[in-house]
Coordinates of C-alpha atoms in Angstrom, one line a residue:
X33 CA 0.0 0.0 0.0
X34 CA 3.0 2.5 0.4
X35 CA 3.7 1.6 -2.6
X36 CA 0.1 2.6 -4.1
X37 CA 0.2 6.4 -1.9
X38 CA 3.4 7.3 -2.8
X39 CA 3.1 6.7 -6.9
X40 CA -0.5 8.1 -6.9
X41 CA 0.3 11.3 -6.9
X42 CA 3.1 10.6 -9.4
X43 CA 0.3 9.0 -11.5
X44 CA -1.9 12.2 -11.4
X45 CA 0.8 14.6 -12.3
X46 CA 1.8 12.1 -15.1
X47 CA -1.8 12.2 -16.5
X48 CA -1.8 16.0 -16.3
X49 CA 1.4 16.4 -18.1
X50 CA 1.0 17.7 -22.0
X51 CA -0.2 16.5 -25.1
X52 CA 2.2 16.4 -27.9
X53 CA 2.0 17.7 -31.4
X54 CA 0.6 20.1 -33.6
X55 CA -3.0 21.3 -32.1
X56 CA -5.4 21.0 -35.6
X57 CA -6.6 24.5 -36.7
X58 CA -9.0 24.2 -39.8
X59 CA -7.5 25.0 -43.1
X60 CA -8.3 28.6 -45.1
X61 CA -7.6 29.6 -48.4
X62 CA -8.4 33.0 -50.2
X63 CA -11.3 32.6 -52.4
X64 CA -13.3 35.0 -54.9
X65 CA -16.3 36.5 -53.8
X66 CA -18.4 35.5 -56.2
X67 CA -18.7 32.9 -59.2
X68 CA -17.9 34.6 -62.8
X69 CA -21.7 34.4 -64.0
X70 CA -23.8 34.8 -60.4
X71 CA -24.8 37.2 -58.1
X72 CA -22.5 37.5 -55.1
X73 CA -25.3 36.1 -52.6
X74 CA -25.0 33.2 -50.6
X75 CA -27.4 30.0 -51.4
X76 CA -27.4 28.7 -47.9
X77 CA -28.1 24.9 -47.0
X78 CA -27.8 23.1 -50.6
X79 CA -26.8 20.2 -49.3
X80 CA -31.1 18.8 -48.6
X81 CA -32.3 20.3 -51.9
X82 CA -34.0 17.8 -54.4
X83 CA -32.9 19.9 -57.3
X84 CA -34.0 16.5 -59.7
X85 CA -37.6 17.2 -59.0
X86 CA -37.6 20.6 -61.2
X87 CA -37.7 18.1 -64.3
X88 CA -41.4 16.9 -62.8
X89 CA -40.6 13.4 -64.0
X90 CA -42.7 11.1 -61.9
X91 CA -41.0 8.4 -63.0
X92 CA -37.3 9.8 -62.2
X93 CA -38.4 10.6 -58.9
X94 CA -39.7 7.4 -58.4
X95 CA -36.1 6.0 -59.6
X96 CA -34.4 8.4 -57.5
X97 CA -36.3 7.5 -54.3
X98 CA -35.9 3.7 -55.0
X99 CA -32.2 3.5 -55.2
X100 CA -31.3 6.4 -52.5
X101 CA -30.4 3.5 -50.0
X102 CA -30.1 0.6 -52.7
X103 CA -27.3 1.8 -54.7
X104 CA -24.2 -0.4 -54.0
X105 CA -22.2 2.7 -53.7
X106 CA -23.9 4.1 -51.0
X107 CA -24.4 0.8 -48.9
X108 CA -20.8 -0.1 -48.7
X109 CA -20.1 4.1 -47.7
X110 CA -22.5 3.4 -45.1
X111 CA -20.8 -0.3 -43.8
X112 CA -17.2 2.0 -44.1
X113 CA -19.2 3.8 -40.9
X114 CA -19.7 0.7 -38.8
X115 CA -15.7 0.3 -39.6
X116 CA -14.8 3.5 -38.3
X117 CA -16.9 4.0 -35.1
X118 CA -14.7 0.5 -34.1
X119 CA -11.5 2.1 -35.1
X120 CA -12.6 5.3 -32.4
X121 CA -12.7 2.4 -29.9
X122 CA -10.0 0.6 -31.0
X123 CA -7.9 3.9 -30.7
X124 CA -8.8 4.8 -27.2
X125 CA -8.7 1.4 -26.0
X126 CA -4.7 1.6 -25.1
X127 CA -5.3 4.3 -23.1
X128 CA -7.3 2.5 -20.4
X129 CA -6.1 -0.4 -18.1
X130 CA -6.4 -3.6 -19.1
X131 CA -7.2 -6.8 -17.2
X132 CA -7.1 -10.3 -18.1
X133 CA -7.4 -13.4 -16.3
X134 CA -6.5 -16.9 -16.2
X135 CA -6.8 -19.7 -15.1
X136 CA -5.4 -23.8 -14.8
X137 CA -6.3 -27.2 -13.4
X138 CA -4.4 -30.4 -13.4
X139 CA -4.4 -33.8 -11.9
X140 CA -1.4 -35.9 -11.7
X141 CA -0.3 -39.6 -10.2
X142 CA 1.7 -42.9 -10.3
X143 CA 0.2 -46.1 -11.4
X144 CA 2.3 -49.4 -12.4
X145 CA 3.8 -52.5 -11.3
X146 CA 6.9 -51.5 -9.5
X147 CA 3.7 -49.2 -7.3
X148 CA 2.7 -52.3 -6.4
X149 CA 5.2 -54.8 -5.5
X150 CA 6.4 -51.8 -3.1
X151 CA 3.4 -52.2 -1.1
X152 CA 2.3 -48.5 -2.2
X153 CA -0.9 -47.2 -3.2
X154 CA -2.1 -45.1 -6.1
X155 CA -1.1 -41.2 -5.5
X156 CA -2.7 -38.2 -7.4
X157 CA -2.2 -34.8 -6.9
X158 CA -4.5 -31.9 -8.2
X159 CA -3.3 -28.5 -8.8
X160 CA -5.8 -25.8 -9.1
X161 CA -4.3 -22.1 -9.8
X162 CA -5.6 -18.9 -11.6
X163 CA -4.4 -15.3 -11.6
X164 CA -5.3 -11.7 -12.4
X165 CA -3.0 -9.4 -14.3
X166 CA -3.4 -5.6 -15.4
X167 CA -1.7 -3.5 -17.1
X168 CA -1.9 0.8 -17.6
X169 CA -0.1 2.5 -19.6
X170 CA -0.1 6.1 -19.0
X171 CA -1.1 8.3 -21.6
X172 CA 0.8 11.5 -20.5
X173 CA 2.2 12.1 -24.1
X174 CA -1.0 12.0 -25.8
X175 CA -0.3 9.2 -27.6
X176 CA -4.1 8.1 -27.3
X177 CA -5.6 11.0 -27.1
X178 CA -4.3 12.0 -30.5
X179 CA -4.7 8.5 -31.9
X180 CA -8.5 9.0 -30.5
X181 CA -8.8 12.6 -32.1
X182 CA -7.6 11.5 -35.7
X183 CA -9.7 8.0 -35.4
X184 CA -12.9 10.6 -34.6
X185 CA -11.9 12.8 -37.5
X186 CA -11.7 9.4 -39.7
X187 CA -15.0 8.8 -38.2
X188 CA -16.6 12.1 -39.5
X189 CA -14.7 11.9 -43.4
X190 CA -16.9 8.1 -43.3
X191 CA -20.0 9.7 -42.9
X192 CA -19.1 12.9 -45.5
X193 CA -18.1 9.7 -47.9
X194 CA -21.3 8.6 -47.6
X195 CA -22.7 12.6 -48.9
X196 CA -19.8 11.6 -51.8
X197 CA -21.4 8.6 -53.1
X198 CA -24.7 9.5 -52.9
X199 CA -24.0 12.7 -54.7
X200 CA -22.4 10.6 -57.4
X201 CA -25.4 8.4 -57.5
X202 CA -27.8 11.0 -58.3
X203 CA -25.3 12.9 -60.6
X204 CA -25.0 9.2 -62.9
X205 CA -28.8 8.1 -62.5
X206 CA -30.4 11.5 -63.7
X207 CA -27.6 11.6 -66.4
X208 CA -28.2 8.0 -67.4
X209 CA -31.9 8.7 -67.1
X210 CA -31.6 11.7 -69.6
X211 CA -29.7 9.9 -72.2
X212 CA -32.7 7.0 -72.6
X213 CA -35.0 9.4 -72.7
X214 CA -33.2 11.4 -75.5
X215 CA -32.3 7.8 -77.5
X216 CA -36.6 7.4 -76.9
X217 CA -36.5 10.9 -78.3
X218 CA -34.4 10.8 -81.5
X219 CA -35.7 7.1 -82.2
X220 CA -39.7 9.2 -82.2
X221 CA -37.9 11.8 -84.8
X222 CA -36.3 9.1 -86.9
X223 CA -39.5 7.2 -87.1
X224 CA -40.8 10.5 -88.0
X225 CA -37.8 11.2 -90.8
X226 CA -38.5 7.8 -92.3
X227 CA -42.5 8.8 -92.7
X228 CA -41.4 11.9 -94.4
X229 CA -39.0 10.1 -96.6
X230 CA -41.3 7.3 -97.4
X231 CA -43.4 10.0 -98.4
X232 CA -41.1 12.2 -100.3
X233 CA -40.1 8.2 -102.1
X234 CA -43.9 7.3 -103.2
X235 CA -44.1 11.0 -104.4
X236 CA -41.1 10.8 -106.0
X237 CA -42.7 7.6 -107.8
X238 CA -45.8 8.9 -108.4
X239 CA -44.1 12.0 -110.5
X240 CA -42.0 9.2 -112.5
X241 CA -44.7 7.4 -113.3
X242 CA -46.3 10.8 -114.8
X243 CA -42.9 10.6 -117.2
X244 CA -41.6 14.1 -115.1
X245 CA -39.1 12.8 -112.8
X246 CA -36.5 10.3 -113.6
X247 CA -35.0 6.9 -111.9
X248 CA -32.4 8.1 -110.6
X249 CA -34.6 10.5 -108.6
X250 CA -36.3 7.6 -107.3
X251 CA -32.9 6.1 -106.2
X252 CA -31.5 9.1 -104.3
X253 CA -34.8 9.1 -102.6
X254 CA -35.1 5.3 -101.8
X255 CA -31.1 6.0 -100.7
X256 CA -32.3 8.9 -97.9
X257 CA -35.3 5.6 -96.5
X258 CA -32.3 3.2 -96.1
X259 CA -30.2 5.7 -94.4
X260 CA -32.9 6.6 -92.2
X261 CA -33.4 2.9 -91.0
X262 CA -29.4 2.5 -90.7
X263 CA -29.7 5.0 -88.1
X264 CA -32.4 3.1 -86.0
X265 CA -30.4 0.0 -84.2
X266 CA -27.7 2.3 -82.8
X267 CA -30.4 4.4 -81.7
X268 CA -32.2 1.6 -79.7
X269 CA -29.0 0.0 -78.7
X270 CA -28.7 2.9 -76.3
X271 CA -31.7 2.9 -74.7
X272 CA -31.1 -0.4 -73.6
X273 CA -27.7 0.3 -72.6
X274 CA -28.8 3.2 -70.5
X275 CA -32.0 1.6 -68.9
X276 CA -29.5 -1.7 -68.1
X277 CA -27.0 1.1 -66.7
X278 CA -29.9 2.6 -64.2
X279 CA -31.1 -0.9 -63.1
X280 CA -27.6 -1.6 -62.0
X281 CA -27.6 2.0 -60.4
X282 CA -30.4 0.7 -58.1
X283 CA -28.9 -2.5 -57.2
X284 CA -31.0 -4.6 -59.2
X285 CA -30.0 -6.8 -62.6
X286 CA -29.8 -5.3 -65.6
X287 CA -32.8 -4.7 -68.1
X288 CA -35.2 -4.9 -64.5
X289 CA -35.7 -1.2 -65.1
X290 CA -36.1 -1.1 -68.9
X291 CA -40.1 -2.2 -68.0
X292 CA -40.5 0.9 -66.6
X293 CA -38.9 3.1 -69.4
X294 CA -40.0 1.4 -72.4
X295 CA -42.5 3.8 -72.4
X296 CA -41.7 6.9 -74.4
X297 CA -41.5 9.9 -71.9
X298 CA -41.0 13.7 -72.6
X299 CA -37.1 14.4 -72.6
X300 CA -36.2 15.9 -69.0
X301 CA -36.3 19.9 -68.6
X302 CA -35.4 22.0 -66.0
X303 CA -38.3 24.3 -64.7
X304 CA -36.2 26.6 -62.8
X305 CA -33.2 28.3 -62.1
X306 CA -30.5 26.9 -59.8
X307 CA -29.0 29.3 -57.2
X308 CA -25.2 29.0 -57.2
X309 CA -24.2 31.1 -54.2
X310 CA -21.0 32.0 -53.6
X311 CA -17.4 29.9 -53.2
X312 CA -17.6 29.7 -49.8
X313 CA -21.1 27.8 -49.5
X314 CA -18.9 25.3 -50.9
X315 CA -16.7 24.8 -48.0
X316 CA -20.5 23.8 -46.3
X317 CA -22.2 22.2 -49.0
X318 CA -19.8 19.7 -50.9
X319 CA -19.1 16.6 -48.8
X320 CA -15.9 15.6 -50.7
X321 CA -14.5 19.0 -49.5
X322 CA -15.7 18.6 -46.1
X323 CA -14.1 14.7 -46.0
X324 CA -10.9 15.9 -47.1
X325 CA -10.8 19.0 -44.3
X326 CA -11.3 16.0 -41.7
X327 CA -8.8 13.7 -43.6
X328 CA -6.4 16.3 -42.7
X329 CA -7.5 16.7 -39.3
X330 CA -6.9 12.8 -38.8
X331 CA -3.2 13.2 -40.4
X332 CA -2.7 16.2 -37.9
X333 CA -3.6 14.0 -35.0
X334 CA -1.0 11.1 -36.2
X335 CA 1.5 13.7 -35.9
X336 CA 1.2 13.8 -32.4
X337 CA 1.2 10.1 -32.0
X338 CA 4.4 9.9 -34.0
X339 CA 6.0 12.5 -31.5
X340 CA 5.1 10.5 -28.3
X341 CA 7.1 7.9 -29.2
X342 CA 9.9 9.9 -29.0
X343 CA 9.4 10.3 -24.9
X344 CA 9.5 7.8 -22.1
X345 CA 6.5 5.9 -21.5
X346 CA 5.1 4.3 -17.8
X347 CA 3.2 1.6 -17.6
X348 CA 1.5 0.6 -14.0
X349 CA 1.6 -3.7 -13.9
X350 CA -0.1 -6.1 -11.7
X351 CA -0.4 -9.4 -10.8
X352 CA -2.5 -11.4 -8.3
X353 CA -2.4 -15.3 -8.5
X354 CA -3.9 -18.2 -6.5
X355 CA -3.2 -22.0 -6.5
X356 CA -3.6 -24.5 -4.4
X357 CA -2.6 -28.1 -4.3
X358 CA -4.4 -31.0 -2.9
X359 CA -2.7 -34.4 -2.6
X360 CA -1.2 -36.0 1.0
X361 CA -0.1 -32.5 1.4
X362 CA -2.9 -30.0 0.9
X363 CA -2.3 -26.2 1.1
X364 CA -3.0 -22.4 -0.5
X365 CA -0.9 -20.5 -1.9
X366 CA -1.2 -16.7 -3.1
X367 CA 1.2 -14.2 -4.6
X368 CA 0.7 -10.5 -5.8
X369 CA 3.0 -7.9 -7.4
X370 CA 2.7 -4.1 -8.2
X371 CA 4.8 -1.9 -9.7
X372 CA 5.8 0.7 -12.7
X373 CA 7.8 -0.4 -16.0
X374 CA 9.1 2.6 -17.5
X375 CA 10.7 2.7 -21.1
X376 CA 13.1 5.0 -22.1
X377 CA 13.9 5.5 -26.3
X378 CA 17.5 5.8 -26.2
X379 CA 18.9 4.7 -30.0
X380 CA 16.8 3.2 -32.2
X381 CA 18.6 4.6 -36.0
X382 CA 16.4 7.4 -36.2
X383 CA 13.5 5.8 -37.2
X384 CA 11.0 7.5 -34.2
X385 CA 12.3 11.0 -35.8
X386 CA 11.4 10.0 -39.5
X387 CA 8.1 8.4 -38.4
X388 CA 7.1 11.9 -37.2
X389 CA 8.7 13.3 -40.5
X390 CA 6.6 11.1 -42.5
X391 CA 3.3 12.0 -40.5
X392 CA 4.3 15.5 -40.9
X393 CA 4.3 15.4 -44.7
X394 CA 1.6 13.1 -45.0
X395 CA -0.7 15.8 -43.6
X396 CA 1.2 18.8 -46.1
X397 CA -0.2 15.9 -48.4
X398 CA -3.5 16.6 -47.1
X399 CA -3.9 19.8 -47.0
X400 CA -2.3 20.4 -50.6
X401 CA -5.1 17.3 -51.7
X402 CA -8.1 19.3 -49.4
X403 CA -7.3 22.7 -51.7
X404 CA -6.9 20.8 -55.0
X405 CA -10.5 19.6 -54.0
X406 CA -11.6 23.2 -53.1
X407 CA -10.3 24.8 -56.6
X408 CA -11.6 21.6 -58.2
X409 CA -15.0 22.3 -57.2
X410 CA -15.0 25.7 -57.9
X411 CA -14.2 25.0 -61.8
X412 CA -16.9 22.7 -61.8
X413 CA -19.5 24.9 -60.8
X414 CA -18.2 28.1 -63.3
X415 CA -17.6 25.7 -65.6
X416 CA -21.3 24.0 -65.1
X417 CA -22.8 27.3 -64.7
X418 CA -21.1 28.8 -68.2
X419 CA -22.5 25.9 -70.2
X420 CA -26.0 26.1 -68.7
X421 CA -26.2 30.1 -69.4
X422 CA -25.4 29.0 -73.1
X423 CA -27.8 25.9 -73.2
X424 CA -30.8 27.8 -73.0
X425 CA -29.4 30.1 -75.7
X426 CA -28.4 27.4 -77.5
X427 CA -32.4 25.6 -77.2
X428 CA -34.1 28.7 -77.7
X429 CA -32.0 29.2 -81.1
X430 CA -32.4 25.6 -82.3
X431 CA -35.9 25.6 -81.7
X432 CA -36.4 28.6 -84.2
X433 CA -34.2 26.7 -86.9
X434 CA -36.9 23.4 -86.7
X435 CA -39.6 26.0 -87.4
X436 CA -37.5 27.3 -90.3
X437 CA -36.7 24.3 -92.1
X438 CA -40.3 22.1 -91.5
X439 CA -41.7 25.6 -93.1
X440 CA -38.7 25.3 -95.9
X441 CA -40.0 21.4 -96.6
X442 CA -42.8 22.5 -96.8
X443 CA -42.5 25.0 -99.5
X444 CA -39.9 22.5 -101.4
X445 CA -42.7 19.4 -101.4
X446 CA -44.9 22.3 -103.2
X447 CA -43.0 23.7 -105.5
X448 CA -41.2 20.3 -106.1
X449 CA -45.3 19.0 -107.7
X450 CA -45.4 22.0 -109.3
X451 CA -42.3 21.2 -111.1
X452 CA -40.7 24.4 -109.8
X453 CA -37.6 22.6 -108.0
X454 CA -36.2 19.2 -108.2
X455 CA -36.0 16.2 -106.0
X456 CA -32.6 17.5 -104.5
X457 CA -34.2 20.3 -103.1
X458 CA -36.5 18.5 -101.6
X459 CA -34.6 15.8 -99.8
X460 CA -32.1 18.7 -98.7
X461 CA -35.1 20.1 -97.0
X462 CA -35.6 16.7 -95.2
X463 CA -32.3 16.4 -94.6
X464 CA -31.9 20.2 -92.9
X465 CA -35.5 19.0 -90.7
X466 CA -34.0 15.9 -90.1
X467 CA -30.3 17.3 -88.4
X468 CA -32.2 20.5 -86.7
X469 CA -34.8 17.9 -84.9
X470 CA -32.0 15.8 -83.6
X471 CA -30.5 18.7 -83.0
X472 CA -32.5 20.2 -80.9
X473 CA -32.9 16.5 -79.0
X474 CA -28.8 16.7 -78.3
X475 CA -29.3 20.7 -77.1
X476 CA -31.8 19.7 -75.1
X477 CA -30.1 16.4 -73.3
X478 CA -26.8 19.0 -72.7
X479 CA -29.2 21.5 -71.1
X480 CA -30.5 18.7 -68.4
X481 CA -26.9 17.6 -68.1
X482 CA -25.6 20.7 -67.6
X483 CA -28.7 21.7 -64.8
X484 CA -27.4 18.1 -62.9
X485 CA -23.6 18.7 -63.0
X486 CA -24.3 22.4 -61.6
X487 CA -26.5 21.0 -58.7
X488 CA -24.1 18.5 -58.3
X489 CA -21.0 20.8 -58.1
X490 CA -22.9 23.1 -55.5
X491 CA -23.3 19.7 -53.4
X492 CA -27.2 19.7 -54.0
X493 CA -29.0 16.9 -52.3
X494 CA -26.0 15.4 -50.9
X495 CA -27.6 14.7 -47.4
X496 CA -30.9 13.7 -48.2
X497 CA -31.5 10.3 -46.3
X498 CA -27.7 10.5 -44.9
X499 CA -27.3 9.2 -41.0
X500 CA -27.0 11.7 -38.5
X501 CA -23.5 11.1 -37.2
X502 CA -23.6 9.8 -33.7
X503 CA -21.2 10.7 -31.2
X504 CA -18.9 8.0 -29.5
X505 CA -18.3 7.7 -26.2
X506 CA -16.1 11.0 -25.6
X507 CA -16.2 12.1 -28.8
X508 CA -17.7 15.2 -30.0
X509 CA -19.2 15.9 -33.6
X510 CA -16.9 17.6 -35.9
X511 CA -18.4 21.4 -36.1
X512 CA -19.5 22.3 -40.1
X513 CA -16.7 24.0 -41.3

């Protein structure tokens, strides 16, 4: 007991004594006040914003809903979770005591001849022992603590990973949802082209057989039908490419969804405006920017565990064992022992010191790869934003050429029975309809993409159906940045 009083206060100023390394400050960059094409006004919370529902597509919603907690993606983020909260216990564990116990029986004797013809009887012995030992190893470095802090800031980057994948689940099904609706669309306009053309081929016929047009007319028409139904299996090939690439999306086999599209549907069009906010919403609203700040908050921490190895550690042992014997002799026996190991470093080639190097530049690593991630984002969403302006420009323009060049074959058809024009004029017509109707299709499929990548690059929807991180026992909730 001496022993115990006079090292517990030795004990208490050892547990007082300072934590080592680099205390984490969050990370700061300079960044523009406002994006190149937007009003300098922040957008707030972006991050529980179904920006997909402005299409009013009933049926994408329904996708969307169905494979928020089904894609494959986004489950194993959410099992990476379960992984971490065990590596915050893990961590802490070496900083408490630890106690094991143990335990042994045996029974031994003679038996045999030579027992016998000595007049002797049968002798066994059983031994029955078992014993308690602890161990503490005193965490007045910080080696724990920081091992604790980085394994808590691991623990938050899981749960913005999950915000990652889910992010890139929306961004792939909508896009993948867009492009079968636009092959639906320009397989309705080449059905439409080939009507035309079939048309323009039995007029074509009709005029020959009134001796006013000639057979090679007839071929270059017949030529623009074929074309037209060349153009068809590619067409439907990607339908069914992009309703196998949504079933697998949802965690289902592929061609489960393509039920449930085969129905034409109107191609997917933004209703309204997105609000871009300003750079720094970013810092708040994308999760891969918001894992990487705590990636680098995990690599500070290791810092300091790297530099407690480079002190003396104490570690408080004891042992308590019983055993006792029965046999001719029968008795007890108990032992105990108490006392403090301490370990000094004194040469060990320098590898302590270049551990705490290498934890030093692996978190330079991650800060250089948390910026990277900032300037990344803010490219994406000028870059979204730029082509978005231009896509409604771009529709609005298109949409003025169709009118032009259905009125144009119009006025060819007519003037072609009239004998006015020839054939070529005519199946140029259908050829400018043809291009300007697709081309309008394509516009119109880079306006939706565009409208998903910017909602995407402004972290849009990101937490919808996430977990609510829940603490650890003594850890707190990384504050938003």
């Amino acid at each position: 007991m001496k022993i115990v009083k006079s090292l517990l206060p030795l004990t208490m100023l050892l547990l007082s004594g300072c934590v080592v390394g680099p205390d984490y400050q969050a990370p700061d960059t300079a960044l523009p006040g406002k994006f190149s094409e937007a009003a300098g006004k922040s957008a707030g919370d972006t991050t529980l914003n179904p920006w997909w529902e402005n299409f009013r597509d009933k049926r994408l919603n329904e996708l969307v809903a169905r494979g928020m907690n089904e894609n494959l993606d986004v489950l194993q983020s959410l099992e990476r979770i379960s992984e971490s909260q065990a590596n915050v216990i893990l961590a802490g564990a070496g900083g408490l005591p630890q106690i094991n116990g143990g335990g042994n029986a045996t029974i031994s004797g003679e038996d045999g001849s030579l027992v016998q013809r000595q007049g002797g009887s049968v002798q066994s012995t059983k031994n029955l022992a078992g014993s308690v030992g602890s161990s503490w190893l005193l965490d007045f470095f910080g080696q724990y603590r920081r091992a604790r802090e980085s394994a808590n800031a691991s623990l938050d980057a899981a749960y913005d990973n999950v915000n990652v994948a889910r992010l890139a689940y929306l961004n792939e099904l909508t896009t993948t949802y867009i492009s079968a609706r636009f092959f639906q669309e320009a397989l309705a306009l080449n059905r439409l082209n080939l009507q035309s053309r079939r048309e323009t081929l039995k007029l074509t016929q009709d005029i020959r057989a009134a001796g006013a047009a000639s057979s090679l007319d007839v071929v270059q028409a017949e030529g623009l039908v074929n074309q037209t139904l060349a153009e068809l299996p590619p067409l439907e090939t990607g339908f069914y490419q992009s309703a196998n690439r949504a079933a697998t999306l949802l965690g289902v086999p592929a061609a489960t969804i393509t039920p449930l599209l085969i129905k034409a549907g109107p191609q997917p069009t933004p209703r309204h405006s997105t609000r871009v906010g300003i750079p720094a919403d970013l810092i708040r609203n994308r999760p891969d920017i918001r894992s990487a700040e705590r990636n680098l908050a995990a690599a500070t921490a290791q810092i300091g565990v790297a530099e407690s190895q480079l002190y003396p550690s104490l570690t408080l042992d004891g042992t308590i064992g019983a055993a006792r014997t029965i046999s001719a002799m029968t008795g007890n026996l108990t032992s105990w022992s108490f006392g403090p190991t301490l370990t000094v470093p004194i040469f060990n080639g320098g590898a302590l010191r270049a551990q705490v190097d290498i934890a030093d530049s692996v978190a330079k690593q991650q800060y250089f790869a948390w910026k990277q991630t900032v300037l990344n984002a803010i490219e994406e969403v000028e870059n979204a934003q730029t082509g978005l302006i231009r896509d409604y420009q771009t529709v609005a323009a298109v949409r003025r050429l169709v009118a032009s060049n259905e009125e144009a074959l119009s006025l060819a058809r007519e003037s072609y029975r009239g004998g006015a024009s020839t054939i070529l004029d005519v199946l140029d017509a259908e050829r400018n309809v043809a291009n300007s109707r697709l081309t309008l299709a394509a516009t119109i499929r880079s306006l939706a993409n565009d409208y998903v990548a910017l909602n995407v690059a402004v972290g849009g929807g990101s937490a919808i159906e996430t977990p609510v991180p829940t603490p650890a026992p003594g850890r707190k909730v990384a504050a938003t940045q």
